[in-house]
XYZ file of C-alpha atoms in Angstrom:
769
model
C -46.171 -13.251 -66.362
C -46.360 -12.893 -62.659
C -48.785 -14.994 -60.393
C -51.608 -12.153 -60.019
C -52.182 -13.163 -63.600
C -52.671 -16.253 -63.689
C -55.574 -18.424 -63.141
C -55.503 -22.439 -62.517
C -58.436 -24.419 -64.557
C -59.217 -28.073 -63.671
C -60.129 -29.818 -66.705
C -62.350 -33.421 -65.863
C -61.292 -35.787 -69.104
C -62.038 -39.606 -67.929
C -60.804 -41.065 -71.706
C -57.799 -39.994 -70.672
C -56.299 -42.891 -68.852
C -52.383 -43.570 -69.875
C -49.581 -41.895 -70.480
C -50.199 -41.595 -74.139
C -52.921 -40.168 -73.455
C -51.917 -37.442 -70.797
C -48.842 -36.337 -73.059
C -51.863 -36.247 -76.121
C -54.073 -33.805 -74.281
C -51.076 -31.814 -72.437
C -49.214 -31.270 -75.983
C -53.112 -30.191 -77.136
C -52.835 -26.567 -74.728
C -49.200 -26.374 -74.474
C -48.394 -24.316 -77.292
C -51.153 -22.289 -76.634
C -50.650 -18.601 -75.911
C -50.671 -17.904 -72.665
C -50.751 -21.457 -71.231
C -47.852 -20.953 -68.452
C -48.153 -24.920 -67.322
C -49.997 -28.468 -67.897
C -49.978 -31.151 -64.884
C -52.186 -34.224 -66.695
C -52.983 -37.217 -63.934
C -54.074 -39.695 -65.906
C -54.756 -41.999 -62.349
C -57.674 -39.326 -61.405
C -58.521 -38.016 -65.318
C -57.592 -34.456 -64.236
C -55.523 -31.975 -66.192
C -54.791 -28.805 -64.629
C -53.650 -25.710 -66.653
C -51.908 -22.541 -64.993
C -52.930 -19.633 -68.099
C -53.557 -16.596 -68.099
C -56.767 -15.054 -68.482
C -55.841 -11.790 -70.583
C -54.392 -14.065 -73.535
C -56.578 -17.173 -73.600
C -59.923 -18.116 -72.635
C -61.065 -20.591 -70.968
C -62.944 -21.979 -73.673
C -60.198 -22.673 -75.741
C -58.345 -24.568 -73.849
C -61.471 -27.132 -73.802
C -61.411 -26.819 -77.349
C -58.010 -27.752 -77.289
C -58.207 -31.045 -75.886
C -61.420 -31.984 -77.442
C -60.251 -31.351 -81.186
C -57.584 -33.226 -79.711
C -60.091 -35.983 -79.155
C -60.833 -36.319 -75.760
C -64.111 -34.841 -74.360
C -63.991 -32.479 -71.077
C -66.803 -33.876 -68.694
C -65.907 -30.589 -65.825
C -64.182 -27.767 -66.402
C -63.332 -25.620 -62.703
C -61.667 -22.872 -61.135
C -59.131 -24.890 -58.364
C -60.985 -23.804 -55.774
C -63.716 -25.387 -56.593
C -65.212 -28.736 -55.734
C -66.418 -30.590 -58.968
C -65.892 -34.409 -58.716
C -68.227 -36.100 -60.169
C -71.018 -38.598 -58.514
C -70.868 -42.366 -59.638
C -73.839 -41.965 -61.750
C -72.566 -39.769 -63.801
C -70.307 -41.595 -65.720
C -71.519 -43.994 -68.379
C -70.283 -47.470 -68.536
C -67.467 -47.625 -71.642
C -68.953 -50.424 -72.558
C -72.080 -48.549 -73.488
C -69.927 -45.759 -75.245
C -69.820 -45.216 -79.331
C -66.417 -46.690 -79.498
C -67.943 -49.558 -78.110
C -70.506 -49.883 -80.290
C -68.228 -49.513 -83.244
C -65.464 -52.306 -82.117
C -68.420 -54.340 -81.982
C -68.969 -54.162 -84.998
C -65.673 -54.952 -86.370
C -65.475 -57.490 -84.021
C -67.723 -58.990 -86.280
C -66.771 -58.026 -89.005
C -63.457 -59.429 -87.964
C -64.792 -63.012 -87.148
C -67.211 -63.154 -90.061
C -63.898 -62.434 -92.176
C -61.751 -65.196 -90.464
C -64.665 -67.477 -91.665
C -63.976 -66.159 -95.004
C -60.676 -66.261 -95.600
C -59.682 -69.689 -93.791
C -63.083 -71.362 -94.134
C -64.083 -70.785 -97.995
C -62.852 -70.768 -101.175
C -61.453 -66.898 -102.421
C -64.596 -64.567 -103.605
C -63.559 -62.252 -105.317
C -65.905 -58.905 -105.116
C -63.840 -56.373 -106.572
C -61.211 -55.223 -108.317
C -59.912 -51.632 -107.476
C -56.944 -49.545 -110.119
C -54.577 -48.488 -111.390
C -53.337 -47.848 -107.123
C -50.100 -46.138 -108.567
C -47.321 -48.583 -109.697
C -48.993 -51.477 -109.160
C -52.008 -51.279 -111.318
C -55.271 -53.189 -110.638
C -55.273 -54.459 -107.305
C -58.115 -57.386 -106.149
C -60.092 -57.662 -103.350
C -62.083 -60.896 -101.828
C -64.526 -60.795 -99.817
C -62.563 -61.423 -97.045
C -60.320 -58.004 -97.348
C -63.087 -56.173 -97.405
C -64.396 -57.185 -94.099
C -60.857 -56.825 -93.060
C -61.084 -53.312 -93.880
C -64.540 -52.823 -93.128
C -63.498 -53.950 -89.119
C -60.735 -51.730 -89.723
C -62.822 -48.543 -90.794
C -65.116 -49.536 -87.712
C -63.297 -50.205 -84.770
C -59.856 -47.779 -85.879
C -61.918 -44.736 -86.621
C -60.441 -43.423 -82.937
C -57.163 -44.673 -83.292
C -56.480 -43.497 -86.691
C -57.866 -39.829 -85.792
C -55.549 -39.772 -82.275
C -52.780 -41.299 -84.768
C -53.750 -37.623 -86.769
C -53.430 -35.305 -83.799
C -50.241 -37.269 -82.567
C -47.943 -36.678 -85.202
C -49.161 -32.866 -85.896
C -47.993 -32.806 -81.865
C -45.238 -34.959 -83.244
C -46.034 -37.100 -79.959
C -44.276 -40.977 -80.078
C -47.934 -41.757 -78.332
C -49.639 -45.059 -78.729
C -52.408 -44.146 -81.558
C -49.457 -42.537 -83.371
C -47.656 -46.146 -82.747
C -50.870 -48.000 -83.488
C -51.770 -45.859 -86.447
C -48.298 -46.794 -88.362
C -48.720 -50.309 -87.528
C -52.466 -50.226 -89.499
C -51.530 -48.404 -92.077
C -48.046 -50.100 -92.728
C -50.156 -53.088 -92.915
C -52.978 -51.877 -94.903
C -50.526 -50.245 -97.571
C -48.094 -53.717 -98.174
C -50.778 -55.094 -98.781
C -51.609 -53.035 -101.688
C -48.291 -53.212 -102.946
C -46.968 -56.718 -102.256
C -47.947 -59.726 -103.348
C -49.485 -61.003 -99.751
C -51.955 -59.072 -97.560
C -51.633 -57.794 -94.071
C -55.340 -57.122 -94.019
C -55.881 -59.906 -91.189
C -53.307 -58.003 -88.932
C -54.259 -54.152 -89.706
C -58.084 -55.569 -89.010
C -57.034 -57.789 -86.121
C -54.685 -55.207 -84.241
C -57.669 -52.207 -85.162
C -60.141 -54.477 -83.382
C -58.067 -55.680 -80.314
C -56.414 -52.708 -79.559
C -59.567 -50.684 -79.389
C -60.733 -53.783 -77.256
C -57.891 -53.013 -74.800
C -58.473 -49.317 -75.056
C -61.802 -50.124 -73.705
C -60.505 -52.489 -70.699
C -57.783 -49.704 -70.252
C -61.168 -47.350 -69.457
C -62.821 -49.929 -67.609
C -59.739 -50.447 -65.114
C -59.403 -46.867 -64.518
C -62.864 -46.207 -63.744
C -62.572 -49.247 -61.243
C -59.323 -47.690 -59.602
C -61.843 -43.583 -59.924
C -64.951 -44.973 -58.325
C -63.715 -44.732 -54.779
C -62.697 -41.096 -55.078
C -66.517 -40.873 -56.492
C -67.735 -43.019 -53.753
C -66.339 -40.847 -50.857
C -67.973 -37.845 -53.537
C -71.405 -39.485 -53.384
C -70.880 -39.276 -49.207
C -72.278 -35.749 -49.602
C -76.537 -35.064 -49.987
C -77.377 -32.873 -52.670
C -79.835 -31.027 -50.971
C -80.303 -29.863 -47.978
C -83.813 -28.292 -45.535
C -82.631 -25.052 -44.598
C -84.875 -22.921 -41.722
C -85.567 -19.249 -44.093
C -88.067 -16.797 -43.084
C -89.681 -19.283 -40.485
C -90.080 -21.500 -42.768
C -87.791 -25.358 -43.739
C -87.219 -25.122 -47.701
C -85.290 -27.840 -49.281
C -82.306 -26.334 -51.418
C -78.802 -27.460 -52.895
C -75.981 -27.801 -51.107
C -74.476 -25.049 -53.269
C -76.858 -22.590 -52.098
C -76.105 -22.991 -48.772
C -73.901 -20.054 -47.190
C -72.369 -20.272 -43.745
C -74.417 -19.055 -41.108
C -77.600 -20.544 -42.366
C -79.064 -23.579 -40.028
C -79.720 -26.336 -41.756
C -82.217 -28.884 -40.452
C -81.089 -32.823 -40.363
C -83.788 -35.425 -39.109
C -82.543 -38.944 -38.035
C -80.934 -41.219 -41.570
C -80.447 -38.050 -43.407
C -76.430 -36.962 -44.526
C -75.074 -33.978 -42.594
C -75.048 -31.702 -46.147
C -72.808 -29.480 -44.347
C -70.060 -28.669 -42.251
C -71.435 -27.335 -39.388
C -72.159 -26.385 -35.738
C -74.884 -28.086 -33.632
C -77.839 -25.483 -32.327
C -80.169 -27.591 -31.086
C -81.121 -31.383 -30.735
C -79.154 -34.340 -29.931
C -78.292 -37.245 -31.679
C -75.556 -40.037 -32.846
C -73.627 -39.783 -35.706
C -72.204 -42.207 -37.736
C -68.331 -40.091 -38.598
C -66.522 -43.154 -39.962
C -66.846 -42.250 -43.419
C -65.212 -39.129 -42.784
C -63.171 -39.315 -39.416
C -62.692 -43.545 -39.850
C -64.366 -43.790 -35.974
C -66.538 -47.276 -35.760
C -68.463 -46.307 -32.993
C -71.162 -42.920 -33.701
C -70.210 -40.342 -31.963
C -72.916 -38.547 -29.590
C -73.086 -34.986 -31.022
C -75.254 -32.205 -28.634
C -75.623 -27.647 -28.966
C -72.316 -26.704 -29.376
C -70.502 -29.865 -30.994
C -69.166 -29.686 -34.661
C -70.167 -32.093 -37.288
C -68.688 -32.946 -40.608
C -70.904 -33.412 -44.697
C -71.111 -36.528 -45.534
C -71.335 -37.991 -41.449
C -74.804 -39.739 -40.905
C -77.236 -38.413 -38.536
C -78.099 -42.004 -36.111
C -81.211 -41.606 -34.690
C -82.229 -37.689 -33.334
C -83.417 -34.086 -34.750
C -80.270 -31.417 -34.956
C -80.403 -28.378 -36.014
C -77.048 -27.174 -36.989
C -75.775 -23.660 -37.954
C -73.582 -23.924 -41.295
C -69.608 -23.196 -40.726
C -68.151 -23.305 -44.012
C -69.381 -22.258 -47.769
C -70.103 -25.638 -50.275
C -66.462 -26.517 -51.551
C -64.905 -25.628 -48.476
C -65.592 -27.927 -45.817
C -63.856 -31.428 -44.583
C -64.983 -33.924 -47.162
C -64.714 -31.340 -50.016
C -61.442 -30.781 -49.014
C -60.485 -34.714 -48.495
C -61.671 -35.586 -51.792
C -59.382 -31.918 -53.373
C -56.065 -33.352 -51.184
C -56.918 -36.401 -52.721
C -56.755 -36.080 -55.901
C -54.328 -33.601 -56.222
C -51.815 -36.582 -54.385
C -51.411 -37.562 -57.822
C -48.942 -34.674 -58.282
C -46.376 -34.901 -56.103
C -44.593 -37.869 -57.704
C -42.966 -40.688 -55.870
C -39.546 -41.491 -57.049
C -40.893 -44.927 -58.462
C -42.582 -42.973 -60.870
C -40.032 -40.462 -61.815
C -37.864 -43.249 -62.376
C -40.524 -44.522 -64.684
C -41.018 -41.269 -66.618
C -37.116 -41.050 -67.394
C -37.345 -44.862 -68.172
C -40.130 -44.392 -70.594
C -38.856 -40.959 -72.567
C -35.788 -43.400 -73.699
C -38.038 -46.960 -73.538
C -40.617 -46.500 -77.002
C -37.705 -44.572 -78.674
C -35.507 -47.675 -78.521
C -38.367 -49.836 -79.264
C -39.522 -47.725 -82.742
C -35.843 -47.988 -83.880
C -35.524 -51.410 -83.152
C -39.077 -52.182 -85.215
C -37.497 -50.170 -88.179
C -34.579 -52.316 -87.872
C -35.933 -55.312 -87.863
C -38.455 -54.588 -90.818
C -35.619 -53.680 -92.663
C -32.407 -55.033 -91.694
C -33.386 -58.616 -92.716
C -34.557 -58.496 -95.807
C -31.994 -55.951 -96.939
C -28.836 -58.316 -95.523
C -29.724 -61.232 -95.079
C -32.342 -61.915 -97.930
C -35.041 -62.755 -95.181
C -39.087 -62.893 -96.408
C -40.560 -59.212 -96.083
C -43.868 -60.007 -95.301
C -42.466 -62.058 -92.133
C -39.177 -59.180 -90.845
C -42.598 -56.399 -91.748
C -45.167 -57.867 -89.404
C -42.774 -58.293 -86.941
C -41.997 -54.417 -87.063
C -45.612 -53.976 -86.659
C -45.790 -56.072 -83.667
C -42.979 -53.999 -82.081
C -44.533 -50.704 -82.676
C -47.497 -52.066 -80.385
C -44.746 -52.961 -77.949
C -43.199 -49.448 -78.263
C -46.041 -47.546 -75.888
C -45.311 -48.184 -72.157
C -48.864 -47.779 -71.150
C -48.915 -49.683 -68.541
C -44.958 -49.786 -67.215
C -45.922 -45.880 -66.998
C -49.518 -45.953 -65.242
C -48.275 -49.044 -62.540
C -47.665 -46.752 -60.362
C -50.118 -43.509 -60.615
C -52.959 -46.215 -60.144
C -51.521 -47.709 -57.522
C -51.023 -44.076 -55.608
C -54.806 -43.325 -56.335
C -55.830 -46.762 -55.286
C -54.300 -46.508 -51.896
C -54.503 -42.709 -51.041
C -57.961 -43.061 -52.147
C -58.537 -46.692 -49.845
C -56.778 -44.448 -47.016
C -59.134 -41.602 -46.850
C -62.517 -43.972 -46.588
C -60.623 -44.989 -43.575
C -60.138 -41.374 -42.338
C -56.919 -41.194 -43.193
C -55.756 -38.400 -45.797
C -52.353 -39.445 -47.165
C -51.714 -35.696 -49.234
C -49.576 -37.365 -52.359
C -47.656 -40.651 -53.659
C -44.572 -39.326 -52.053
C -45.791 -39.027 -48.522
C -47.294 -42.930 -48.816
C -44.060 -44.395 -50.532
C -42.172 -42.959 -47.731
C -44.848 -43.679 -44.925
C -43.770 -47.347 -46.442
C -40.254 -47.155 -45.251
C -40.151 -45.428 -41.799
C -38.542 -47.257 -39.471
C -39.444 -44.962 -36.035
C -42.532 -43.055 -35.219
C -42.192 -40.474 -32.559
C -45.887 -40.330 -30.771
C -46.304 -36.956 -29.193
C -47.897 -37.223 -25.469
C -51.034 -35.191 -24.747
C -53.242 -35.020 -26.834
C -51.755 -38.433 -29.227
C -51.595 -40.837 -27.153
C -53.821 -39.254 -24.666
C -56.234 -37.882 -24.625
C -55.642 -34.365 -24.263
C -58.176 -33.883 -21.636
C -57.662 -33.669 -17.818
C -60.386 -36.078 -16.133
C -60.395 -37.624 -12.474
C -59.421 -40.890 -11.456
C -59.355 -41.257 -8.025
C -60.888 -40.097 -4.909
C -59.444 -41.004 -1.376
C -61.689 -39.973 1.794
C -60.007 -39.193 4.715
C -60.829 -40.245 8.426
C -64.382 -40.935 8.583
C -66.004 -38.915 4.481
C -67.266 -40.151 2.206
C -66.339 -39.676 -1.381
C -69.464 -37.894 -1.938
C -68.551 -35.666 1.034
C -64.837 -35.081 -0.758
C -66.340 -34.443 -4.522
C -69.079 -31.852 -2.650
C -66.207 -29.640 -1.221
C -63.660 -29.843 -4.027
C -66.878 -28.650 -6.202
C -67.694 -25.936 -4.253
C -63.526 -24.804 -4.254
C -63.203 -24.686 -7.764
C -66.331 -24.229 -9.028
C -64.859 -20.838 -9.984
C -61.658 -21.809 -10.887
C -60.736 -21.420 -14.291
C -57.895 -24.167 -14.214
C -58.223 -27.091 -16.453
C -57.716 -29.695 -13.163
C -60.548 -26.987 -11.576
C -62.723 -27.719 -14.625
C -61.725 -31.200 -14.395
C -62.907 -32.049 -10.452
C -66.315 -29.951 -11.402
C -67.062 -31.935 -14.471
C -66.742 -35.073 -12.588
C -69.054 -33.882 -9.604
C -71.765 -32.576 -11.999
C -71.602 -36.212 -13.703
C -71.634 -37.667 -10.345
C -74.860 -35.101 -9.318
C -73.111 -34.188 -5.928
C -74.800 -31.204 -4.727
C -72.969 -28.095 -4.737
C -72.234 -25.975 -1.782
C -71.914 -22.241 -3.082
C -68.151 -20.916 -2.083
C -67.757 -17.548 -0.691
C -63.964 -15.770 -0.050
C -62.876 -17.185 -3.245
C -59.044 -16.858 -3.557
C -56.757 -17.981 -6.080
C -53.337 -19.026 -4.572
C -51.004 -18.913 -7.469
C -48.587 -21.371 -8.008
C -50.263 -23.734 -4.817
C -54.244 -24.427 -5.069
C -57.395 -22.361 -4.538
C -59.094 -21.957 -1.275
C -62.835 -20.235 0.015
C -65.198 -20.835 2.494
C -67.937 -23.476 2.531
C -70.753 -23.654 4.642
C -68.967 -21.062 6.962
C -65.504 -22.694 7.452
C -62.602 -22.282 5.455
C -61.526 -24.727 3.133
C -58.039 -25.674 0.810
C -58.267 -27.178 -2.375
C -54.158 -28.219 -3.852
C -50.411 -29.639 -3.493
C -48.983 -31.283 -1.147
C -47.132 -28.656 -0.304
C -50.055 -26.552 0.762
C -51.592 -28.205 3.308
C -47.625 -29.378 4.595
C -47.450 -25.579 4.775
C -50.748 -25.721 7.166
C -49.186 -28.083 9.521
C -50.660 -30.934 8.532
C -48.581 -34.503 9.222
C -49.505 -35.985 6.007
C -47.575 -39.316 7.232
C -50.363 -40.201 9.767
C -53.805 -39.918 7.724
C -56.656 -42.452 8.356
C -59.439 -44.005 6.527
C -61.782 -46.046 7.062
C -61.875 -48.621 5.026
C -58.245 -50.610 5.349
C -59.550 -53.508 3.008
C -60.426 -51.641 0.209
C -57.741 -50.995 -2.394
C -55.576 -49.219 -0.720
C -54.505 -51.905 1.909
C -51.916 -52.547 0.779
C -50.427 -49.139 1.789
C -51.103 -49.666 5.109
C -48.421 -49.440 7.204
C -49.165 -49.512 11.144
C -52.738 -50.394 12.238
C -54.262 -47.550 15.434
C -56.518 -48.281 17.088
C -59.851 -47.348 15.179
C -59.119 -47.801 11.301
C -55.864 -48.306 9.142
C -53.243 -45.265 8.475
C -51.519 -44.337 5.413
C -48.418 -42.516 4.565
C -49.232 -39.651 1.790
C -46.396 -38.405 2.018
C -44.320 -41.501 1.580
C -46.909 -44.040 -0.419
C -49.989 -42.759 -1.933
C -49.058 -39.649 -3.014
C -46.131 -41.063 -5.045
C -47.972 -43.631 -6.101
C -50.095 -41.815 -8.043
C -47.720 -39.517 -8.880
C -45.684 -42.371 -10.719
C -48.811 -43.115 -12.341
C -48.414 -40.013 -14.143
C -51.551 -38.088 -11.700
C -51.588 -34.449 -10.489
C -53.056 -35.125 -6.810
C -55.046 -32.792 -5.101
C -55.671 -32.343 -1.594
C -58.825 -31.300 0.181
C -59.466 -29.774 3.317
C -60.103 -26.979 6.204
C -57.433 -25.561 8.200
C -57.514 -28.045 11.096
C -58.239 -31.486 9.308
C -57.747 -33.129 5.720
C -60.307 -34.229 3.996
C -58.931 -36.228 1.211
C -57.247 -36.318 -2.405
C -58.628 -36.465 -5.510
C -56.544 -37.738 -8.693
C -56.844 -35.483 -11.969
C -54.956 -37.402 -15.412
C -54.946 -37.194 -18.989
C -56.160 -40.453 -20.043
C -54.697 -43.134 -22.183
C -56.744 -43.136 -25.686
C -58.023 -46.195 -26.252
C -55.991 -48.987 -28.365
C -53.190 -46.893 -27.545
C -50.966 -49.637 -25.818
C -52.071 -52.108 -28.763
C -51.457 -49.843 -30.720
C -47.937 -49.453 -29.509
C -47.612 -53.300 -30.071
C -48.833 -53.316 -33.373
C -46.353 -51.095 -34.246
C -43.317 -52.602 -33.508
C -44.851 -55.540 -34.900
C -44.694 -54.495 -37.888
C -40.647 -53.743 -37.538
C -41.868 -49.860 -36.306
C -40.065 -48.843 -32.646
C -42.193 -46.053 -31.172
C -40.995 -43.516 -29.688
C -42.545 -40.812 -27.412
C -41.844 -37.326 -27.296
C -43.494 -34.648 -24.334
C -43.043 -31.692 -22.470
C -44.378 -33.259 -19.486
C -42.188 -33.930 -16.310
C -40.180 -37.162 -16.006
C -42.283 -38.938 -14.203
C -45.382 -38.231 -15.767
C -43.538 -39.726 -19.059
C -42.307 -42.463 -17.568
C -46.058 -43.591 -16.290
C -47.078 -43.091 -19.069
C -44.250 -44.990 -21.386
C -45.028 -47.542 -19.195
C -48.516 -47.685 -19.236
C -48.820 -48.148 -23.974
C -45.409 -49.928 -23.502
C -42.888 -47.826 -25.209
C -38.917 -47.978 -23.836
C -37.900 -44.888 -25.552
C -38.951 -42.011 -24.276
C -37.818 -38.403 -23.992
C -39.625 -36.086 -21.463
C -39.170 -32.062 -20.502
C -38.718 -31.014 -23.935
C -39.484 -28.000 -25.453
C -40.547 -27.157 -29.435
C -36.793 -26.782 -30.559
C -35.991 -29.699 -28.314
C -38.997 -31.887 -29.994
C -37.352 -30.945 -33.545
C -33.774 -31.753 -32.172
C -34.638 -35.116 -30.853
C -36.527 -35.815 -34.071
C -33.320 -35.151 -35.944
C -31.573 -37.133 -33.338
C -34.099 -40.476 -34.462
C -32.873 -39.585 -37.984
C -29.281 -40.482 -37.262
C -30.386 -44.016 -35.244
C -33.119 -44.544 -37.889
C -33.446 -44.374 -42.006
C -36.565 -42.804 -41.538
C -38.719 -41.482 -39.090
C -42.485 -40.259 -39.069
C -43.834 -37.691 -36.178
C -47.162 -38.269 -34.820
C -48.901 -34.552 -32.877
C -51.893 -32.875 -32.755
C -50.795 -29.153 -31.195
C -49.111 -25.792 -32.841
C -46.072 -26.830 -30.698
C -45.963 -29.564 -32.726
C -45.390 -28.595 -36.219
C -41.929 -28.066 -35.993
C -40.831 -31.668 -34.999
C -43.831 -32.776 -37.865
C -41.939 -30.668 -40.322
C -38.653 -32.349 -39.260
C -39.335 -35.270 -40.039
C -39.454 -37.697 -43.152
C -43.620 -38.132 -42.379
C -45.565 -35.563 -40.202
C -48.759 -36.957 -39.287
C -51.069 -35.191 -37.548
C -54.206 -36.183 -34.990
C -57.762 -34.959 -35.373
C -57.318 -32.680 -38.415
C -60.991 -33.004 -39.571
C -62.376 -29.919 -38.899
C -58.924 -27.947 -39.091
C -58.270 -26.484 -42.150
C -54.443 -25.578 -40.933
C -54.278 -29.367 -39.973
C -55.168 -30.737 -43.168
C -53.067 -28.460 -45.454
C -49.780 -28.161 -43.622
C -49.338 -31.983 -42.442
C -48.112 -34.782 -44.938
C -50.708 -37.199 -43.589
C -53.069 -36.301 -41.784
C -56.178 -38.497 -38.848
C -59.040 -37.250 -39.409
C -60.447 -39.059 -36.517
C -58.793 -38.861 -32.755
C -58.365 -42.302 -33.419
C -54.493 -43.451 -32.672
C -55.461 -47.302 -34.237
C -54.915 -45.890 -37.558
C -51.366 -45.728 -37.302
C -50.958 -49.367 -37.936
C -53.660 -49.304 -41.244
C -51.370 -46.201 -41.800
C -48.304 -49.072 -41.790
C -49.727 -51.582 -43.349
C -51.257 -49.868 -46.505
C -48.318 -47.755 -46.763
C -46.270 -51.162 -46.593
C -48.241 -52.889 -49.362
C -48.819 -49.918 -51.609
C -44.869 -49.902 -51.782
C -44.762 -53.624 -52.753
C -47.612 -53.646 -55.268
C -46.139 -50.087 -56.955
C -42.824 -52.247 -56.889
C -44.600 -55.713 -58.428
C -46.440 -53.434 -61.291
C -43.242 -51.799 -62.745
C -41.372 -54.682 -62.533
C -43.981 -57.068 -63.804
C -44.948 -54.592 -66.283
C -41.517 -53.852 -67.843
C -40.423 -57.753 -67.867
C -43.555 -58.244 -69.417
C -43.318 -55.704 -72.448
C -39.280 -57.231 -72.723
C -40.286 -60.845 -72.638
C -42.606 -60.731 -75.863
C -40.037 -57.952 -77.522
C -37.808 -60.608 -77.400
C -40.905 -63.468 -78.148
C -41.515 -60.912 -81.076
C -37.791 -61.108 -82.348
C -38.013 -64.791 -82.423
C -40.968 -65.530 -84.397
C -42.803 -66.564 -81.019
C -45.249 -63.574 -80.335
C -47.190 -61.778 -83.466
C -49.504 -59.434 -83.054
C -52.724 -60.338 -81.228
C -50.553 -61.627 -78.335
C -48.652 -58.260 -77.992
C -51.945 -56.369 -78.022
C -53.773 -58.500 -75.305
C -50.936 -59.230 -73.204
C -48.591 -56.251 -73.774
C -51.411 -53.474 -73.393
C -54.482 -54.569 -72.636
C -54.004 -57.335 -70.322
C -50.508 -55.684 -68.523
C -53.339 -52.496 -67.773
C -55.794 -54.967 -66.569
C -52.827 -56.519 -64.331
C -51.043 -53.422 -62.813
C -54.651 -52.001 -62.628
C -56.247 -55.275 -60.615
C -53.564 -55.394 -58.111
C -53.117 -51.597 -57.047
C -57.341 -52.491 -56.116
C -56.585 -55.069 -53.975
C -55.293 -51.594 -51.326
C -59.298 -51.380 -51.010
C -59.198 -54.636 -48.657
C -56.993 -53.086 -46.515
C -58.863 -52.705 -43.379
C -57.846 -50.737 -40.211
C -58.230 -52.951 -36.748
C -59.819 -51.753 -34.157
C -58.356 -51.142 -31.240
C -60.078 -50.471 -27.112
C -63.480 -48.831 -27.486
C -63.905 -49.203 -30.733
C -63.430 -53.223 -30.438
C -65.753 -52.975 -28.589
């Protein structure tokens, strides 16, 4: 079967919340003709089926799962987004199974009163039953059997399905224990109806608790879905109409009023407003939006009126991609999860064999009481299913990855979450990661009797027609300072040196210091008006009128040492001033580096910039290990060198040139991935916003998640083994095995995993203010 002939179907099966359930659901479809593969994910309640539509229909696949006893609440092609909203999922405590379990619980309670509080009340005689003849039933027996009939329906139905599939799942094991107890009561001298009823009621309660616990773990994902509204206000034929979001198409004009959620990804056409992007990017401060800016589905329009043009169809917007990738993250199993699955393949057969051995061994070999060891065997059957053990890792992965997504961090799989928890060093690209990636004016130094406004007016006129990023930064700064425009004439770009143009009839220049050196200026002897300002410390000698600066030896090198690009402005006869331009540090970059080091992760900076700029930025953020002047292939070599020095290395970058290094690192992290399909698809982890302060949060969450996985795996396994020993030695009965080994442990590992939702991101820089 070629890949062109196959399709992928996603089935939403919320009751599939344990490994045994997943096996049953998978087996129900695996043997169907045309099914190529089935990937069951109990952590998120999803089964992904790859099939040949020419050999099997979608409806057949859905029916197969439902015949196995599991309701299918949604079926969609793999490229559709169909996560149900929170209100769409009814509480497990109002389900039909919960009601039947309640009836069984009442019958069990009344039966216990009749058994131990009253004298036996004969109510029926049935027979003959095989070779044993007549069987008498007292009131308590019938009450216990009624409890089994009410609470055990789902268990026995699941047991029949598992038997057909030759699957040693939990339903088969529980069914075998219940049927065995009733059979032993019918053919033996003593009855085990109370054990059968206790097992049916308590196990059904355990299943409901498991469903409740898994619903809690999945609710955080549903909360992501609830971020996007159901409807959108669209302008069509000049009128505003409200339509379901699914009917919005690319190019539609959407109206978003103050206080409304933005329904789709789009570009602002009209209006200005602050938009709360924290649900998607994790940015804690609302972002100002104006025409031309991008907005994302699920974000909140704070105060202004916006009209936007839709840029992504429903299901392909940034939020939908995040939801889909969070769901799919469970498919990438961690090393511990793979170990657990391999171990469970031996654990269940071993425990079943032990149950059979203790049931028949002591009575046959030692003459021990059959009934006592039969109950012990039933107890071991209860402990034979490794549900809590197997679910301990995926439920932690789902909880951790979903929590990260709510903080604007997209982790694409448990393997990457686990790998990030073991990172020893993190390589940081400079431009766009430690810095904003946007040039801006940092210093304006007037010379002679000029003012800053004079220098900016001249610089703006010279750079008005320049397309160089430095020129654009100078023009933007002058515009922000409301400096008037001087229209240039005879503009000319001096390749590699700067620009020249005529302003108010006089030839002016803007460019590198070398340009003015060629013009014959004495840059080592320039005058400024105020020697008491910030540059007073650089004054080398006093002239008759003003302070004197040595630009060659002092001012220019000082600015360059700070990682700034120096632009001189003047005419052929006089130097008017200096404008310094730099790529500014991101807010909180230095605090982020310090926090990473506190977490035991060594930060290293990799950049293609020159040595002087790299050293300046590294000193500002507190990085001692930096590599400058790197081409893309040299960044790869630098990451490989770090991998030789450290066991595990993460790489953070934002540009296409960083892609090879991101792929080489143990974990590749993309900055500012919101709205970028390529970044979201290719990175192991994506910071949806431009907040570098999310890195310490990611490191903390990953380390905690790794610890929780370890705790869940070993505590669930340890408790199972402890209860097994207790069962063989007579200290643990059926009730305790169900309550602790099944329900208690499942709820325990799920609750432990949910602690990850309380890990909060620290706020650095502007976000903190």
